[in-house]
XYZ file of C-alpha atoms in Angstrom:
369
model
C -36.159 11.822 1.938
C -36.489 11.907 -1.667
C -34.163 10.845 -4.338
C -34.491 9.532 -8.179
C -31.800 7.140 -9.380
C -31.146 4.201 -11.924
C -32.742 1.129 -10.931
C -29.748 -1.096 -11.894
C -27.624 1.030 -9.887
C -30.070 1.207 -6.870
C -30.047 -2.623 -7.154
C -26.313 -3.290 -7.077
C -25.673 -0.769 -4.329
C -28.504 -2.456 -2.077
C -27.293 -6.100 -2.957
C -23.623 -4.865 -1.752
C -24.812 -3.826 1.501
C -27.304 -6.435 2.082
C -24.201 -8.987 2.080
C -23.773 -8.134 5.587
C -27.305 -8.696 6.962
C -27.839 -11.674 9.246
C -30.201 -14.155 8.014
C -32.118 -13.924 11.366
C -31.668 -11.729 14.305
C -33.384 -11.151 17.434
C -32.649 -7.540 16.992
C -35.081 -6.285 14.320
C -33.276 -3.281 13.449
C -30.384 -5.247 12.415
C -32.222 -6.722 9.394
C -32.399 -3.257 7.913
C -30.975 -1.044 5.429
C -30.032 2.523 6.330
C -30.703 4.728 3.297
C -29.225 8.373 3.376
C -29.580 10.871 0.705
C -27.150 13.506 0.863
C -27.283 17.206 -0.840
C -24.131 16.407 -2.632
C -25.903 13.968 -4.896
C -24.866 10.788 -3.277
C -26.972 7.920 -1.772
C -25.354 5.618 1.131
C -26.696 2.389 1.660
C -25.500 0.580 4.946
C -26.027 -2.445 6.681
C -24.400 -4.158 9.849
C -24.785 -6.775 12.014
C -22.368 -7.740 15.109
C -19.768 -9.032 12.859
C -19.547 -6.703 9.982
C -20.543 -3.456 8.422
C -20.754 -2.303 4.709
C -21.396 0.976 3.017
C -21.943 1.656 -0.628
C -22.245 4.815 -1.865
C -23.516 5.606 -5.358
C -24.781 9.018 -7.474
C -28.354 9.885 -7.272
C -30.602 13.022 -7.861
C -31.412 14.150 -4.274
C -34.826 16.003 -4.433
C -35.022 15.990 -0.506
C -31.677 14.943 1.635
C -32.938 12.689 4.662
C -32.412 9.106 6.154
C -34.560 6.077 6.255
C -34.581 2.491 7.749
C -36.284 -0.634 5.685
C -36.154 -4.219 5.888
C -32.898 -4.763 3.669
C -33.953 -8.195 2.205
C -37.461 -6.979 1.270
C -36.065 -3.894 -0.417
C -33.341 -6.069 -2.200
C -36.540 -8.275 -3.577
C -38.167 -5.348 -4.559
C -35.180 -3.882 -6.664
C -34.465 -7.161 -8.453
C -38.091 -6.517 -9.997
C -38.104 -3.214 -10.609
C -38.121 -2.035 -14.549
C -34.941 -0.920 -15.599
C -34.721 2.696 -15.932
C -35.411 5.519 -13.683
C -36.454 5.007 -10.102
C -37.677 6.988 -7.283
C -37.733 6.710 -3.422
C -39.379 8.741 -1.051
C -40.411 9.014 2.450
C -44.360 9.038 2.722
C -45.429 9.325 6.345
C -44.527 6.059 7.906
C -43.296 4.277 4.790
C -40.834 4.398 1.974
C -42.352 4.261 -1.470
C -40.201 2.844 -4.252
C -41.655 3.882 -7.851
C -40.285 2.819 -11.513
C -42.704 3.741 -14.466
C -46.030 2.509 -13.349
C -44.871 0.094 -10.714
C -44.995 1.068 -7.232
C -43.901 -0.544 -3.967
C -44.581 0.464 -0.420
C -42.123 -0.366 2.566
C -42.791 0.212 6.436
C -39.965 2.282 8.066
C -37.696 0.808 10.998
C -37.032 3.364 13.903
C -33.830 5.160 13.177
C -32.966 5.757 16.806
C -32.756 2.037 17.538
C -30.165 1.432 14.661
C -26.488 1.323 15.882
C -23.867 3.395 14.469
C -21.392 1.884 12.049
C -17.839 1.320 13.159
C -15.360 3.501 11.755
C -12.731 2.249 9.351
C -9.371 0.968 11.224
C -6.242 2.940 10.753
C -5.100 2.628 7.269
C -1.952 0.762 6.484
C -1.763 0.533 3.016
C -3.330 -0.783 -0.292
C -3.858 -3.856 -1.836
C -5.085 -4.578 -5.469
C -8.931 -5.660 -5.312
C -8.945 -8.203 -7.980
C -5.751 -10.032 -6.992
C -7.073 -9.842 -3.238
C -10.272 -11.323 -4.345
C -8.405 -14.144 -6.289
C -6.265 -14.812 -3.116
C -9.067 -15.149 -0.732
C -11.068 -17.334 -3.006
C -8.051 -19.631 -3.409
C -7.670 -20.232 0.274
C -11.171 -20.039 1.614
C -12.335 -23.847 0.498
C -9.807 -25.084 3.103
C -11.641 -22.971 5.896
C -13.622 -24.935 8.718
C -17.160 -24.912 8.622
C -17.831 -25.993 12.312
C -18.809 -23.322 14.522
C -17.628 -25.066 17.667
C -14.093 -24.495 16.357
C -14.688 -20.529 15.632
C -11.024 -19.737 14.735
C -10.840 -22.810 11.940
C -13.874 -20.907 10.625
C -11.300 -17.815 9.754
C -8.501 -17.071 7.366
C -5.203 -15.777 8.534
C -3.963 -12.478 7.287
C -0.387 -11.727 7.972
C 1.275 -8.722 6.655
C 5.201 -8.608 6.522
C 6.498 -5.985 4.338
C 5.159 -6.021 1.016
C 4.026 -9.235 1.516
C 0.585 -10.635 2.604
C -0.024 -14.166 3.570
C -3.618 -15.725 3.658
C -4.003 -19.266 4.993
C -7.085 -21.304 6.000
C -7.184 -24.757 7.397
C -9.812 -27.290 8.861
C -7.342 -29.896 10.355
C -7.630 -31.905 7.282
C -6.421 -29.551 4.517
C -4.438 -26.109 4.424
C -4.097 -23.666 1.972
C -1.739 -20.700 1.788
C -1.438 -17.751 -0.660
C 0.838 -15.152 -0.632
C 0.361 -11.877 -2.517
C 1.736 -8.356 -2.940
C 0.373 -5.425 -1.338
C 1.542 -1.822 -0.542
C 2.094 -0.631 2.764
C 2.068 3.236 3.524
C 5.371 4.604 4.385
C 5.708 5.008 8.133
C 2.471 3.050 8.808
C 2.989 0.556 11.477
C 0.165 -1.462 13.073
C -0.103 -1.064 16.689
C -0.324 -4.890 17.274
C 1.096 -7.496 15.360
C -0.309 -7.580 11.806
C -1.066 -11.356 11.942
C -4.970 -11.975 12.586
C -7.756 -14.268 11.672
C -10.831 -12.768 9.774
C -14.167 -14.819 9.675
C -13.602 -16.706 6.221
C -17.225 -16.158 4.824
C -17.127 -12.715 5.680
C -13.462 -11.897 4.075
C -14.760 -13.608 0.926
C -17.838 -11.493 0.889
C -15.797 -8.374 1.020
C -13.229 -9.869 -1.441
C -16.107 -10.248 -4.173
C -17.123 -6.457 -3.343
C -13.756 -5.409 -4.169
C -12.826 -7.580 -7.257
C -13.492 -4.669 -10.064
C -12.518 -1.774 -7.962
C -8.737 -1.207 -8.531
C -6.728 -0.650 -5.314
C -8.642 -0.746 -2.060
C -7.225 1.011 1.389
C -6.665 -1.666 3.746
C -7.145 -0.684 7.679
C -6.198 -2.975 10.668
C -6.334 -2.855 14.401
C -6.776 -5.141 17.407
C -10.484 -5.885 16.818
C -11.099 -5.120 13.251
C -10.250 -5.401 9.549
C -11.430 -2.733 7.261
C -11.220 -1.928 3.525
C -12.063 1.191 1.627
C -12.526 2.601 -2.047
C -14.331 5.016 -3.897
C -17.921 4.293 -2.945
C -17.239 1.222 -0.768
C -16.456 0.957 2.915
C -16.517 -2.463 4.928
C -15.295 -3.498 8.256
C -15.240 -7.115 9.654
C -14.595 -7.926 13.504
C -11.376 -10.460 13.845
C -11.662 -13.762 15.631
C -9.915 -14.674 18.692
C -7.017 -17.085 18.466
C -4.586 -18.074 15.997
C -4.312 -20.609 13.126
C -1.842 -23.706 13.322
C 1.377 -22.476 11.905
C 1.797 -24.057 8.541
C 5.741 -23.843 8.285
C 6.817 -27.145 9.458
C 3.614 -28.785 7.904
C 4.747 -27.534 4.491
C 8.482 -28.559 4.665
C 8.333 -32.003 3.326
C 12.050 -33.044 3.239
C 12.907 -35.638 0.732
C 9.899 -36.264 -1.602
C 8.674 -37.274 -5.103
C 7.146 -34.696 -7.380
C 4.499 -35.504 -9.846
C 3.469 -33.279 -12.577
C 0.200 -33.256 -14.716
C -2.207 -31.407 -16.802
C -4.592 -29.297 -14.380
C -7.933 -29.279 -16.324
C -7.396 -33.024 -17.448
C -6.882 -34.369 -13.836
C -9.983 -32.354 -12.640
C -12.176 -33.900 -15.327
C -10.604 -37.380 -14.508
C -11.274 -37.066 -10.755
C -14.797 -36.110 -11.624
C -15.348 -39.033 -13.753
C -13.788 -41.666 -11.847
C -15.604 -40.454 -8.516
C -19.132 -41.087 -9.880
C -18.482 -44.660 -8.324
C -17.007 -43.551 -5.037
C -19.558 -43.977 -2.371
C -19.346 -41.568 0.512
C -16.142 -40.505 1.367
C -14.592 -43.547 -0.697
C -11.083 -42.284 -2.125
C -9.796 -41.800 -5.364
C -6.711 -43.588 -5.884
C -3.646 -41.678 -8.094
C -0.834 -44.283 -9.227
C 2.046 -42.729 -10.795
C 4.894 -44.066 -12.377
C 7.709 -42.344 -14.912
C 4.942 -41.429 -17.536
C 1.443 -42.231 -16.660
C -1.089 -41.287 -13.962
C -3.571 -44.134 -13.402
C -6.842 -42.610 -11.535
C -9.087 -45.308 -9.781
C -12.033 -45.213 -7.774
C -14.682 -47.890 -6.269
C -14.828 -51.256 -5.038
C -15.188 -54.998 -6.320
C -17.084 -54.944 -9.673
C -18.167 -51.184 -9.106
C -15.051 -49.319 -10.259
C -13.658 -46.685 -12.749
C -10.662 -45.673 -14.134
C -8.440 -43.302 -16.536
C -5.012 -42.972 -17.742
C -3.364 -39.555 -17.966
C 0.192 -38.486 -19.216
C 2.167 -37.356 -15.824
C 5.770 -37.332 -14.924
C 7.266 -38.367 -11.547
C 10.769 -37.530 -10.371
C 12.109 -38.657 -6.942
C 10.621 -42.169 -6.906
C 10.271 -44.710 -9.837
C 6.447 -45.178 -8.598
C 3.961 -43.850 -6.122
C 0.491 -44.265 -5.389
C -1.700 -42.082 -3.095
C -5.293 -41.511 -2.575
C -7.271 -38.491 -1.672
C -10.908 -37.715 -0.532
C -12.113 -36.593 -3.965
C -14.013 -33.701 -2.510
C -11.147 -32.426 -1.043
C -8.869 -32.982 -4.241
C -11.179 -31.133 -6.597
C -11.695 -28.297 -4.048
C -8.093 -27.836 -4.140
C -7.496 -28.291 -7.964
C -10.440 -25.934 -8.688
C -8.452 -23.022 -7.142
C -5.604 -23.388 -8.917
C -4.939 -21.627 -12.436
C -1.837 -22.818 -14.133
C -2.111 -25.373 -17.001
C 0.005 -27.755 -15.127
C -0.423 -29.131 -11.271
C 2.418 -30.473 -9.401
C 1.849 -32.826 -6.506
C 4.707 -32.986 -4.009
C 4.275 -36.552 -2.283
C 5.831 -38.247 0.707
C 4.111 -41.247 0.382
C 0.534 -43.026 0.874
C -1.357 -41.886 4.317
C 1.092 -38.828 4.568
C 0.863 -35.069 3.504
C 0.675 -34.092 -0.013
C 1.488 -30.336 -1.264
C -0.137 -29.344 -4.245
C 1.424 -26.250 -6.325
C 0.539 -24.270 -9.463
C 3.356 -25.570 -11.548
C 6.451 -23.462 -10.974
C 4.506 -20.800 -8.808
C 4.816 -21.557 -5.114
C 2.928 -18.470 -3.959
C -0.180 -20.825 -3.739
C 0.241 -24.111 -2.024
C -2.697 -26.518 -0.854
C -1.759 -29.210 1.623
C -4.085 -32.264 1.762
C -3.693 -35.618 3.940
C -3.645 -38.741 1.618
C -5.617 -41.627 3.064
C -5.114 -45.471 2.463
C -4.760 -46.232 -1.269
C -7.635 -48.768 -2.707
C -6.574 -52.656 -2.218
């Protein structure tokens, strides 16, 4: 194998494929990236582990077609320090040489026959806009669990219902839901119900890869979710189980609604939370026209007032874990955020102004005394 390629293009391709590589693996070849130079002037860079697989294709000048398997993270480290400009990759005996200008690196080759075959893309059901999908995944991923002893809670639910895709995640203390449009193919119907759970970290990585690429084809079967667009194909295995349904949790019944500026609220929470130790809450006290934030205890306290409106109640005081509240607020984009409140110690639903496609449920805690 021998190719010439722009070093920036090579670095981007290697970085994209390396996202799926395991941090540590008892199987050395799973730390490898497969380089495939075709006679059609394309370089394919592939990586996989037991959960996901990614292949990135870019243009290259092929001198000799062929394949090479090398340690992926080492190759990425090399690519990051290559001089800008034309780079060369060539198999020389038992190693891959990487050159750019007067810089030269050598990398040991891994055995190709020990490298597993990449999974095929599942049956394609339709298309989704990459940028919209990336935004939606980012909005719900913050609520996904981090406890690997409860694997299903570390995932994001992806449900397809006609032209609507619903993404949802929960760690039992908060629950984020985002609906967006997608474009199902005419006559395409999943063999199994289109309601699955995907590892949140993997889906977030995939979404970032799709963010700048226009529409991507979406494939799904009983075992995996896949996306494909020009120059990129990625698959991720599904998690077993189902997330708790959010329908009843989000049905608050009669409740109060508070509205205030999102950016000002974010800054105020960050400011007063400086004196909040550990999981000490930030209190939000609403009356008809004002929000008073307070944190801390005894003499170590902080407070700030903001303009706000409250309907459905003369006054309402609630309190939240400041980290959870900021995680939620940072994922909204409108100038105004609305808090739908049942009362202290009960569920609270955050929405993006009048747009209820993105909703984030938090449990309020006992207010400060």
